[in-house]
Amino acid sequence: MLKECWKNVQERTPLVHNITNYVTVNDVANVLLACGGSPIMSDEPEDVEDITAICGGLNINIGTLNERSIQGMLRAGKKASELGHPILLDPVGAGASKLRTDTAAEIVKQVKLTVIRGNISEIKTIASGSGTTRGVDADVADAVTEENLPAAVTFAKELAKRLEVIIAITGAIDIVADGETAYVIRNGRPEMGRITGTGCQLSGLATAYVTANPEQRLEAVATAVTLMGVAGEIGWENMQPTDGNSTYRNRIIDAIYNMDGETLESRAKIERA
Amino acid sequence: MLKECWKNVQERTPLVHNITNYVTVNDVANVLLACGGSPIMSDEPEDVEDITAICGGLNINIGTLNERSIQGMLRAGKKASELGHPILLDPVGAGASKLRTDTAAEIVKQVKLTVIRGNISEIKTIASGSGTTRGVDADVADAVTEENLPAAVTFAKELAKRLEVIIAITGAIDIVADGETAYVIRNGRPEMGRITGTGCQLSGLATAYVTANPEQRLEAVATAVTLMGVAGEIGWENMQPTDGNSTYRNRIIDAIYNMDGETLESRAKIERA
Amino acid sequence: MLKECWKNVQERTPLVHNITNYVTVNDVANVLLACGGSPIMSDEPEDVEDITAICGGLNINIGTLNERSIQGMLRAGKKASELGHPILLDPVGAGASKLRTDTAAEIVKQVKLTVIRGNISEIKTIASGSGTTRGVDADVADAVTEENLPAAVTFAKELAKRLEVIIAITGAIDIVADGETAYVIRNGRPEMGRITGTGCQLSGLATAYVTANPEQRLEAVATAVTLMGVAGEIGWENMQPTDGNSTYRNRIIDAIYNMDGETLESRAKIERA
């Protein structure tokens, strides 16, 4: 599945509309180009409908949201929903402020999402904030570990089922789940956390992957998560003694640019759970 | 001419006011510093007139336009027009959305532009959108090739004459034309299209070049286009086996930083047409 | 003091809220991660109070201010003042436009600042714009040199005393002063001026350093300034023949990532004045 999903992105050049934060937007654009996709950025409410209409998928990231761009997110999201485009939500900082929590909940409510990708804390906020009365916080800890993995997988599947989306929880161990099936991925490096925006980049990648793989969306997201982790490992192997996090950022994107399906498949640490 | 234009930028350190998109703005700033210029960014309507007044030239890029920044573009453009500063328009995405097409047309109408730089599709939108009744779309194809080059050169010259600007159409083959003369440039690498923002960077460079070369504006723009292409070639030659598009971006800007007039002249593939 | 301040940042992982310009924001985030801190960016007035409340310090940079973000700066600044958080102002372009000069003055007036960091021209604008009737422009020249250093140190101390802040004036020679004591720092490389945003990065670093060193704020800022200069020197030593300003940017951040307290202390050119 990894090789096939990878090949489809190469061959179909998915065009992705991104409404993303201004901190990591350049890296998101370059990672989309690196993986074989093509990026367009637009967040102005009067512009987003036209732009999303010429794209194949939509990536909504609330990292530096403002009142104007929130309207852009909702209008683009509704238009892309109408057109049947795959839509990913990256709820950056949901739980850290009322505006972010409310905005993420509003997008979940108004937009027909395909994927929600975040860290465990953001995904727990999504779970709490969208009308459940179950105490999800009590069920899952603040980081996914080998010990609490089964509980986290169950949490991801149940949330995926309830919201009818694919849930991707990323961290040291990654989980990608729909209501039935989950993939657990153990690629990546802890040093990736010392670079700004590896999460945002992954959201861009995952949007390109679901867009180019409409027949196998769960597998597409799992492949994107694996790709990011494998690129993090290869990038780290290429580090020189004086390199630090700024060069590491370049080396990861470079590794995605130079990836091939065989390498991806041979290095993948992915299993069904 | 290349050596002289290059030298004038080095010696005159043109200060360029940029109203540009947030995707590639950092690269635009670094490429302006690399070429010997100096960048200032400001898009707030209440700020732009003061800022443009202390600069020598203005670079307007509509890549992530919004309602506020459009007002900034128009106010800065009018002020810079009054002051006689050279002004470049990069109509990113004109033709892809109504807002972008209309904004580009409004800028063409209200601002005394010196240069319009875009890909063939954006320039065709400018041609259609500014009041002509001729079917320009019928005259020029969607990419400039050796086959349709004569027609594209004629199109560029006629549009330049009608709008009283320099037209720069960039792609695999680049055309820089005023109403009388055109330059055709064949430098560059196809891999530059796998980096976000090489077009935006070129618009920054071209603004610095026209600002520092008031006596020979057409030659200045042609030199900037040649410089970007030569830097793309040198940057590619410096690539290491594990490098990809992210590092290539750095290598191109580095090549501009390390350029000298002799190298530029000896590698240039430029001719009058 | 350098080693201790450095160690405190490593151990305490200061979380810094940044309201900063979109030109250099990615580098600011990566430099904060490189030094051992953690960045959050938010400029929306409805979001900033919640975000600043979960952080330890606030970095306000007016480089691409707009009407909305100015409200964000003031609301975040007042909230952080109430919470007793250290707050740094980087008055980018104060003196270059009325809006920037007025905004900087308004922030000085409404926010309980801990540090103001800028070049000599910006700091002189702050001095003039905050109610003094003394002709500060007459006292200090446009660049700090060995000749006018004593006058510049006196100016910095007096301004620090009057505004009850730490003043950091950076350039070829750096001055960090409170009302009583000043440090003069002579690290760094002139080529740092050919990279966009080394000043913005330093403001991020200085905010992390004051946040993690509440017991010795003046020393913390002086250490951050020294760190930036030493990293600039190490980054330059690591340059390869084809490298230019874009790669130099990465090498400086990488040098901060790889710094240790001993190296910092042994290479520091810092003295009390």
PDB file of N, CA, C and O in Angstrom, chain A residues 20-22 25-27 29-30 33-36 41-44 46-47 50-51 54 68 238 249-251 253-254 257-258, chain B residues 22-24 27 63-67 96-100 191 193-196 236 241-250:
ATOM      1  N   THR A  20      -3.123  28.154   5.988  1.00  0.00           N
ATOM      2  CA  THR A  20      -2.221  27.695   7.040  1.00  0.00           C
ATOM      3  C   THR A  20      -1.538  28.872   7.709  1.00  0.00           C
ATOM      4  O   THR A  20      -1.667  30.008   7.288  1.00  0.00           O
ATOM      5  N   ASN A  21      -0.847  28.599   8.793  1.00  0.00           N
ATOM      6  CA  ASN A  21      -0.243  29.673   9.569  1.00  0.00           C
ATOM      7  C   ASN A  21       0.975  30.250   8.865  1.00  0.00           C
ATOM      8  O   ASN A  21       1.629  29.584   8.076  1.00  0.00           O
ATOM      9  N   TYR A  22       1.286  31.530   9.208  1.00  0.00           N
ATOM     10  CA  TYR A  22       2.398  32.197   8.528  1.00  0.00           C
ATOM     11  C   TYR A  22       3.762  31.813   9.112  1.00  0.00           C
ATOM     12  O   TYR A  22       4.784  32.265   8.614  1.00  0.00           O
ATOM     13  N   VAL A  25       4.483  28.267   6.752  1.00  0.00           N
ATOM     14  CA  VAL A  25       3.845  28.173   5.442  1.00  0.00           C
ATOM     15  C   VAL A  25       4.840  27.888   4.318  1.00  0.00           C
ATOM     16  O   VAL A  25       4.537  27.144   3.386  1.00  0.00           O
ATOM     17  N   ASN A  26       6.026  28.443   4.415  1.00  0.00           N
ATOM     18  CA  ASN A  26       7.013  28.220   3.358  1.00  0.00           C
ATOM     19  C   ASN A  26       7.453  26.760   3.328  1.00  0.00           C
ATOM     20  O   ASN A  26       7.598  26.157   2.258  1.00  0.00           O
ATOM     21  N   ASP A  27       7.643  26.184   4.505  1.00  0.00           N
ATOM     22  CA  ASP A  27       8.018  24.765   4.580  1.00  0.00           C
ATOM     23  C   ASP A  27       6.886  23.873   4.081  1.00  0.00           C
ATOM     24  O   ASP A  27       7.137  22.857   3.437  1.00  0.00           O
ATOM     25  N   ALA A  29       4.702  24.645   1.788  1.00  0.00           N
ATOM     26  CA  ALA A  29       4.730  24.742   0.315  1.00  0.00           C
ATOM     27  C   ALA A  29       5.868  23.884  -0.248  1.00  0.00           C
ATOM     28  O   ALA A  29       5.663  23.128  -1.205  1.00  0.00           O
ATOM     29  N   ASN A  30       7.049  23.975   0.346  1.00  0.00           N
ATOM     30  CA  ASN A  30       8.175  23.203  -0.194  1.00  0.00           C
ATOM     31  C   ASN A  30       8.002  21.701   0.011  1.00  0.00           C
ATOM     32  O   ASN A  30       8.433  20.907  -0.822  1.00  0.00           O
ATOM     33  N   LEU A  33       5.703  20.447  -2.697  1.00  0.00           N
ATOM     34  CA  LEU A  33       6.439  20.317  -3.957  1.00  0.00           C
ATOM     35  C   LEU A  33       7.394  19.121  -3.893  1.00  0.00           C
ATOM     36  O   LEU A  33       7.570  18.393  -4.872  1.00  0.00           O
ATOM     37  N   ALA A  34       8.009  18.913  -2.745  1.00  0.00           N
ATOM     38  CA  ALA A  34       8.958  17.798  -2.586  1.00  0.00           C
ATOM     39  C   ALA A  34       8.278  16.451  -2.798  1.00  0.00           C
ATOM     40  O   ALA A  34       8.858  15.540  -3.404  1.00  0.00           O
ATOM     41  N   CYS A  35       7.057  16.306  -2.320  1.00  0.00           N
ATOM     42  CA  CYS A  35       6.387  14.999  -2.383  1.00  0.00           C
ATOM     43  C   CYS A  35       5.751  14.734  -3.738  1.00  0.00           C
ATOM     44  O   CYS A  35       5.257  13.625  -3.981  1.00  0.00           O
ATOM     45  N   GLY A  36       5.747  15.750  -4.609  1.00  0.00           N
ATOM     46  CA  GLY A  36       5.153  15.552  -5.926  1.00  0.00           C
ATOM     47  C   GLY A  36       3.823  16.276  -6.110  1.00  0.00           C
ATOM     48  O   GLY A  36       3.206  16.186  -7.164  1.00  0.00           O
ATOM     49  N   MET A  41      -1.795  28.870  -1.730  1.00  0.00           N
ATOM     50  CA  MET A  41      -2.190  29.434  -0.456  1.00  0.00           C
ATOM     51  C   MET A  41      -3.156  30.590  -0.695  1.00  0.00           C
ATOM     52  O   MET A  41      -2.894  31.461  -1.525  1.00  0.00           O
ATOM     53  N   SER A  42      -4.234  30.614   0.072  1.00  0.00           N
ATOM     54  CA  SER A  42      -5.178  31.732   0.015  1.00  0.00           C
ATOM     55  C   SER A  42      -6.043  31.665   1.250  1.00  0.00           C
ATOM     56  O   SER A  42      -6.599  30.606   1.563  1.00  0.00           O
ATOM     57  N   ASP A  43      -6.193  32.783   1.972  1.00  0.00           N
ATOM     58  CA  ASP A  43      -7.026  32.774   3.184  1.00  0.00           C
ATOM     59  C   ASP A  43      -8.063  33.892   3.203  1.00  0.00           C
ATOM     60  O   ASP A  43      -8.821  33.998   4.168  1.00  0.00           O
ATOM     61  N   GLU A  44      -8.091  34.711   2.180  1.00  0.00           N
ATOM     62  CA  GLU A  44      -9.048  35.822   2.121  1.00  0.00           C
ATOM     63  C   GLU A  44     -10.442  35.274   1.789  1.00  0.00           C
ATOM     64  O   GLU A  44     -10.607  34.584   0.768  1.00  0.00           O
ATOM     65  N   GLU A  46     -12.992  36.393   0.354  1.00  0.00           N
ATOM     66  CA  GLU A  46     -13.476  36.681  -1.005  1.00  0.00           C
ATOM     67  C   GLU A  46     -12.692  35.924  -2.089  1.00  0.00           C
ATOM     68  O   GLU A  46     -13.031  36.012  -3.266  1.00  0.00           O
ATOM     69  N   ASP A  47     -11.634  35.252  -1.700  1.00  0.00           N
ATOM     70  CA  ASP A  47     -10.767  34.588  -2.689  1.00  0.00           C
ATOM     71  C   ASP A  47     -10.843  33.071  -2.611  1.00  0.00           C
ATOM     72  O   ASP A  47     -10.620  32.370  -3.594  1.00  0.00           O
ATOM     73  N   ASP A  50     -13.066  30.472  -5.073  1.00  0.00           N
ATOM     74  CA  ASP A  50     -12.521  30.286  -6.421  1.00  0.00           C
ATOM     75  C   ASP A  50     -11.272  29.403  -6.381  1.00  0.00           C
ATOM     76  O   ASP A  50     -11.087  28.519  -7.219  1.00  0.00           O
ATOM     77  N   ILE A  51     -10.410  29.680  -5.421  1.00  0.00           N
ATOM     78  CA  ILE A  51      -9.138  28.946  -5.358  1.00  0.00           C
ATOM     79  C   ILE A  51      -9.397  27.479  -5.022  1.00  0.00           C
ATOM     80  O   ILE A  51      -8.828  26.571  -5.657  1.00  0.00           O
ATOM     81  N   ILE A  54     -10.448  25.161  -7.929  1.00  0.00           N
ATOM     82  CA  ILE A  54      -9.499  24.652  -8.939  1.00  0.00           C
ATOM     83  C   ILE A  54      -8.528  23.633  -8.343  1.00  0.00           C
ATOM     84  O   ILE A  54      -7.700  23.079  -9.054  1.00  0.00           O
ATOM     85  N   ARG A  68     -10.498  37.294  10.178  1.00  0.00           N
ATOM     86  CA  ARG A  68     -10.694  37.225   8.739  1.00  0.00           C
ATOM     87  C   ARG A  68     -10.410  35.819   8.214  1.00  0.00           C
ATOM     88  O   ARG A  68     -11.187  35.247   7.443  1.00  0.00           O
ATOM     89  N   ASN A 238      21.828  11.987   7.477  1.00  0.00           N
ATOM     90  CA  ASN A 238      22.619  12.862   6.604  1.00  0.00           C
ATOM     91  C   ASN A 238      23.221  14.056   7.338  1.00  0.00           C
ATOM     92  O   ASN A 238      23.930  14.859   6.731  1.00  0.00           O
ATOM     93  N   ARG A 249      15.852  20.729   9.202  1.00  0.00           N
ATOM     94  CA  ARG A 249      14.616  21.048   8.480  1.00  0.00           C
ATOM     95  C   ARG A 249      14.799  20.845   6.979  1.00  0.00           C
ATOM     96  O   ARG A 249      13.997  20.177   6.323  1.00  0.00           O
ATOM     97  N   ASN A 250      15.888  21.398   6.432  1.00  0.00           N
ATOM     98  CA  ASN A 250      16.134  21.237   4.992  1.00  0.00           C
ATOM     99  C   ASN A 250      16.354  19.774   4.620  1.00  0.00           C
ATOM    100  O   ASN A 250      15.864  19.301   3.595  1.00  0.00           O
ATOM    101  N   ARG A 251      17.090  19.063   5.462  1.00  0.00           N
ATOM    102  CA  ARG A 251      17.427  17.669   5.135  1.00  0.00           C
ATOM    103  C   ARG A 251      16.183  16.772   5.120  1.00  0.00           C
ATOM    104  O   ARG A 251      16.130  15.800   4.374  1.00  0.00           O
ATOM    105  N   ILE A 253      13.030  17.765   4.308  1.00  0.00           N
ATOM    106  CA  ILE A 253      12.300  18.064   3.059  1.00  0.00           C
ATOM    107  C   ILE A 253      13.070  17.471   1.871  1.00  0.00           C
ATOM    108  O   ILE A 253      12.471  16.887   0.960  1.00  0.00           O
ATOM    109  N   ASP A 254      14.388  17.610   1.900  1.00  0.00           N
ATOM    110  CA  ASP A 254      15.213  17.006   0.833  1.00  0.00           C
ATOM    111  C   ASP A 254      14.995  15.493   0.752  1.00  0.00           C
ATOM    112  O   ASP A 254      14.946  14.921  -0.344  1.00  0.00           O
ATOM    113  N   TYR A 257      11.889  14.768  -1.029  1.00  0.00           N
ATOM    114  CA  TYR A 257      12.108  15.019  -2.464  1.00  0.00           C
ATOM    115  C   TYR A 257      12.802  13.815  -3.122  1.00  0.00           C
ATOM    116  O   TYR A 257      12.491  13.455  -4.250  1.00  0.00           O
ATOM    117  N   ASN A 258      13.742  13.215  -2.416  1.00  0.00           N
ATOM    118  CA  ASN A 258      14.533  12.107  -2.979  1.00  0.00           C
ATOM    119  C   ASN A 258      13.964  10.717  -2.685  1.00  0.00           C
ATOM    120  O   ASN A 258      14.587   9.706  -3.011  1.00  0.00           O
TER     121      ASN A 258
ATOM    122  N   TYR B  22       2.926  36.028   2.200  1.00  0.00           N
ATOM    123  CA  TYR B  22       3.612  35.505   3.387  1.00  0.00           C
ATOM    124  C   TYR B  22       4.208  34.119   3.171  1.00  0.00           C
ATOM    125  O   TYR B  22       4.854  33.584   4.072  1.00  0.00           O
ATOM    126  N   VAL B  23       4.016  33.539   2.005  1.00  0.00           N
ATOM    127  CA  VAL B  23       4.590  32.207   1.743  1.00  0.00           C
ATOM    128  C   VAL B  23       6.102  32.301   1.498  1.00  0.00           C
ATOM    129  O   VAL B  23       6.882  31.535   2.052  1.00  0.00           O
ATOM    130  N   THR B  24       6.494  33.277   0.670  1.00  0.00           N
ATOM    131  CA  THR B  24       7.867  33.311   0.183  1.00  0.00           C
ATOM    132  C   THR B  24       8.598  34.582   0.609  1.00  0.00           C
ATOM    133  O   THR B  24       9.695  34.858   0.120  1.00  0.00           O
ATOM    134  N   ASP B  27      12.330  34.445   1.697  1.00  0.00           N
ATOM    135  CA  ASP B  27      13.253  34.236   0.579  1.00  0.00           C
ATOM    136  C   ASP B  27      13.410  35.502  -0.249  1.00  0.00           C
ATOM    137  O   ASP B  27      14.505  35.799  -0.735  1.00  0.00           O
ATOM    138  N   GLY B  63       0.211  37.481  -4.184  1.00  0.00           N
ATOM    139  CA  GLY B  63       0.118  36.043  -3.889  1.00  0.00           C
ATOM    140  C   GLY B  63      -0.786  35.630  -2.743  1.00  0.00           C
ATOM    141  O   GLY B  63      -1.431  34.590  -2.801  1.00  0.00           O
ATOM    142  N   THR B  64      -0.799  36.370  -1.649  1.00  0.00           N
ATOM    143  CA  THR B  64      -1.767  36.083  -0.562  1.00  0.00           C
ATOM    144  C   THR B  64      -2.492  37.373  -0.189  1.00  0.00           C
ATOM    145  O   THR B  64      -2.566  37.741   0.982  1.00  0.00           O
ATOM    146  N   LEU B  65      -3.029  37.991  -1.203  1.00  0.00           N
ATOM    147  CA  LEU B  65      -3.760  39.260  -1.008  1.00  0.00           C
ATOM    148  C   LEU B  65      -4.911  39.113  -0.009  1.00  0.00           C
ATOM    149  O   LEU B  65      -5.473  38.030   0.138  1.00  0.00           O
ATOM    150  N   ASN B  66      -5.237  40.207   0.677  1.00  0.00           N
ATOM    151  CA  ASN B  66      -6.488  40.253   1.444  1.00  0.00           C
ATOM    152  C   ASN B  66      -7.050  41.664   1.339  1.00  0.00           C
ATOM    153  O   ASN B  66      -6.404  42.557   0.773  1.00  0.00           O
ATOM    154  N   GLU B  67      -8.233  41.879   1.885  1.00  0.00           N
ATOM    155  CA  GLU B  67      -8.890  43.169   1.655  1.00  0.00           C
ATOM    156  C   GLU B  67      -8.054  44.331   2.173  1.00  0.00           C
ATOM    157  O   GLU B  67      -7.989  45.382   1.551  1.00  0.00           O
ATOM    158  N   ALA B  96      -6.822  32.844 -11.811  1.00  0.00           N
ATOM    159  CA  ALA B  96      -7.237  31.698 -11.000  1.00  0.00           C
ATOM    160  C   ALA B  96      -8.417  32.037 -10.095  1.00  0.00           C
ATOM    161  O   ALA B  96      -9.123  31.142  -9.633  1.00  0.00           O
ATOM    162  N   SER B  97      -8.613  33.311  -9.799  1.00  0.00           N
ATOM    163  CA  SER B  97      -9.780  33.729  -8.996  1.00  0.00           C
ATOM    164  C   SER B  97     -10.201  35.107  -9.463  1.00  0.00           C
ATOM    165  O   SER B  97      -9.389  35.884  -9.987  1.00  0.00           O
ATOM    166  N   LYS B  98     -11.480  35.413  -9.258  1.00  0.00           N
ATOM    167  CA  LYS B  98     -11.988  36.722  -9.653  1.00  0.00           C
ATOM    168  C   LYS B  98     -11.279  37.823  -8.876  1.00  0.00           C
ATOM    169  O   LYS B  98     -10.910  38.858  -9.435  1.00  0.00           O
ATOM    170  N   LEU B  99     -11.061  37.620  -7.575  1.00  0.00           N
ATOM    171  CA  LEU B  99     -10.438  38.668  -6.768  1.00  0.00           C
ATOM    172  C   LEU B  99      -9.032  38.996  -7.263  1.00  0.00           C
ATOM    173  O   LEU B  99      -8.638  40.160  -7.317  1.00  0.00           O
ATOM    174  N   ARG B 100      -8.288  37.965  -7.622  1.00  0.00           N
ATOM    175  CA  ARG B 100      -6.921  38.207  -8.100  1.00  0.00           C
ATOM    176  C   ARG B 100      -6.930  38.895  -9.467  1.00  0.00           C
ATOM    177  O   ARG B 100      -6.157  39.837  -9.709  1.00  0.00           O
ATOM    178  N   GLU B 191      14.164  22.209 -12.540  1.00  0.00           N
ATOM    179  CA  GLU B 191      13.985  21.887 -11.118  1.00  0.00           C
ATOM    180  C   GLU B 191      13.647  23.116 -10.274  1.00  0.00           C
ATOM    181  O   GLU B 191      13.216  22.981  -9.125  1.00  0.00           O
ATOM    182  N   GLY B 193      11.222  24.897 -10.637  1.00  0.00           N
ATOM    183  CA  GLY B 193       9.780  24.832 -10.433  1.00  0.00           C
ATOM    184  C   GLY B 193       9.373  23.959  -9.262  1.00  0.00           C
ATOM    185  O   GLY B 193       8.215  23.973  -8.836  1.00  0.00           O
ATOM    186  N   ARG B 194      10.302  23.206  -8.717  1.00  0.00           N
ATOM    187  CA  ARG B 194      10.023  22.374  -7.541  1.00  0.00           C
ATOM    188  C   ARG B 194      10.347  23.114  -6.238  1.00  0.00           C
ATOM    189  O   ARG B 194      10.312  22.524  -5.150  1.00  0.00           O
ATOM    190  N   ILE B 195      10.717  24.373  -6.347  1.00  0.00           N
ATOM    191  CA  ILE B 195      10.933  25.222  -5.168  1.00  0.00           C
ATOM    192  C   ILE B 195       9.826  26.263  -5.154  1.00  0.00           C
ATOM    193  O   ILE B 195       9.536  26.870  -6.182  1.00  0.00           O
ATOM    194  N   THR B 196       9.237  26.501  -3.977  1.00  0.00           N
ATOM    195  CA  THR B 196       8.237  27.564  -3.911  1.00  0.00           C
ATOM    196  C   THR B 196       8.927  28.921  -4.006  1.00  0.00           C
ATOM    197  O   THR B 196       9.964  29.150  -3.387  1.00  0.00           O
ATOM    198  N   TRP B 236      22.373  24.377  -8.937  1.00  0.00           N
ATOM    199  CA  TRP B 236      22.175  22.960  -9.272  1.00  0.00           C
ATOM    200  C   TRP B 236      23.507  22.228  -9.357  1.00  0.00           C
ATOM    201  O   TRP B 236      23.636  21.082  -8.912  1.00  0.00           O
ATOM    202  N   PRO B 241      24.585  14.679  -3.350  1.00  0.00           N
ATOM    203  CA  PRO B 241      23.656  13.569  -3.612  1.00  0.00           C
ATOM    204  C   PRO B 241      22.391  13.556  -2.747  1.00  0.00           C
ATOM    205  O   PRO B 241      21.329  13.192  -3.228  1.00  0.00           O
ATOM    206  N   THR B 242      22.489  13.950  -1.490  1.00  0.00           N
ATOM    207  CA  THR B 242      21.302  13.887  -0.636  1.00  0.00           C
ATOM    208  C   THR B 242      20.482  15.179  -0.651  1.00  0.00           C
ATOM    209  O   THR B 242      19.468  15.275   0.035  1.00  0.00           O
ATOM    210  N   ASP B 243      20.917  16.170  -1.413  1.00  0.00           N
ATOM    211  CA  ASP B 243      20.177  17.439  -1.446  1.00  0.00           C
ATOM    212  C   ASP B 243      18.874  17.307  -2.230  1.00  0.00           C
ATOM    213  O   ASP B 243      18.784  16.514  -3.171  1.00  0.00           O
ATOM    214  N   GLY B 244      17.906  18.096  -1.864  1.00  0.00           N
ATOM    215  CA  GLY B 244      16.632  18.159  -2.578  1.00  0.00           C
ATOM    216  C   GLY B 244      16.206  19.608  -2.751  1.00  0.00           C
ATOM    217  O   GLY B 244      17.039  20.521  -2.709  1.00  0.00           O
ATOM    218  N   ASN B 245      14.892  19.831  -2.881  1.00  0.00           N
ATOM    219  CA  ASN B 245      14.431  21.178  -3.224  1.00  0.00           C
ATOM    220  C   ASN B 245      14.655  22.199  -2.114  1.00  0.00           C
ATOM    221  O   ASN B 245      14.854  23.385  -2.390  1.00  0.00           O
ATOM    222  N   SER B 246      14.654  21.767  -0.851  1.00  0.00           N
ATOM    223  CA  SER B 246      14.817  22.732   0.240  1.00  0.00           C
ATOM    224  C   SER B 246      16.235  23.300   0.252  1.00  0.00           C
ATOM    225  O   SER B 246      16.440  24.512   0.380  1.00  0.00           O
ATOM    226  N   THR B 247      17.215  22.420   0.088  1.00  0.00           N
ATOM    227  CA  THR B 247      18.599  22.882   0.016  1.00  0.00           C
ATOM    228  C   THR B 247      18.862  23.613  -1.294  1.00  0.00           C
ATOM    229  O   THR B 247      19.637  24.578  -1.326  1.00  0.00           O
ATOM    230  N   TYR B 248      18.209  23.181  -2.366  1.00  0.00           N
ATOM    231  CA  TYR B 248      18.384  23.865  -3.661  1.00  0.00           C
ATOM    232  C   TYR B 248      17.988  25.343  -3.523  1.00  0.00           C
ATOM    233  O   TYR B 248      18.648  26.231  -4.060  1.00  0.00           O
ATOM    234  N   ARG B 249      16.915  25.592  -2.806  1.00  0.00           N
ATOM    235  CA  ARG B 249      16.505  26.978  -2.547  1.00  0.00           C
ATOM    236  C   ARG B 249      17.670  27.795  -1.964  1.00  0.00           C
ATOM    237  O   ARG B 249      17.979  28.888  -2.433  1.00  0.00           O
ATOM    238  N   ASN B 250      18.317  27.238  -0.932  1.00  0.00           N
ATOM    239  CA  ASN B 250      19.442  27.948  -0.323  1.00  0.00           C
ATOM    240  C   ASN B 250      20.584  28.139  -1.317  1.00  0.00           C
ATOM    241  O   ASN B 250      21.213  29.191  -1.362  1.00  0.00           O
TER     242      ASN B 250
END
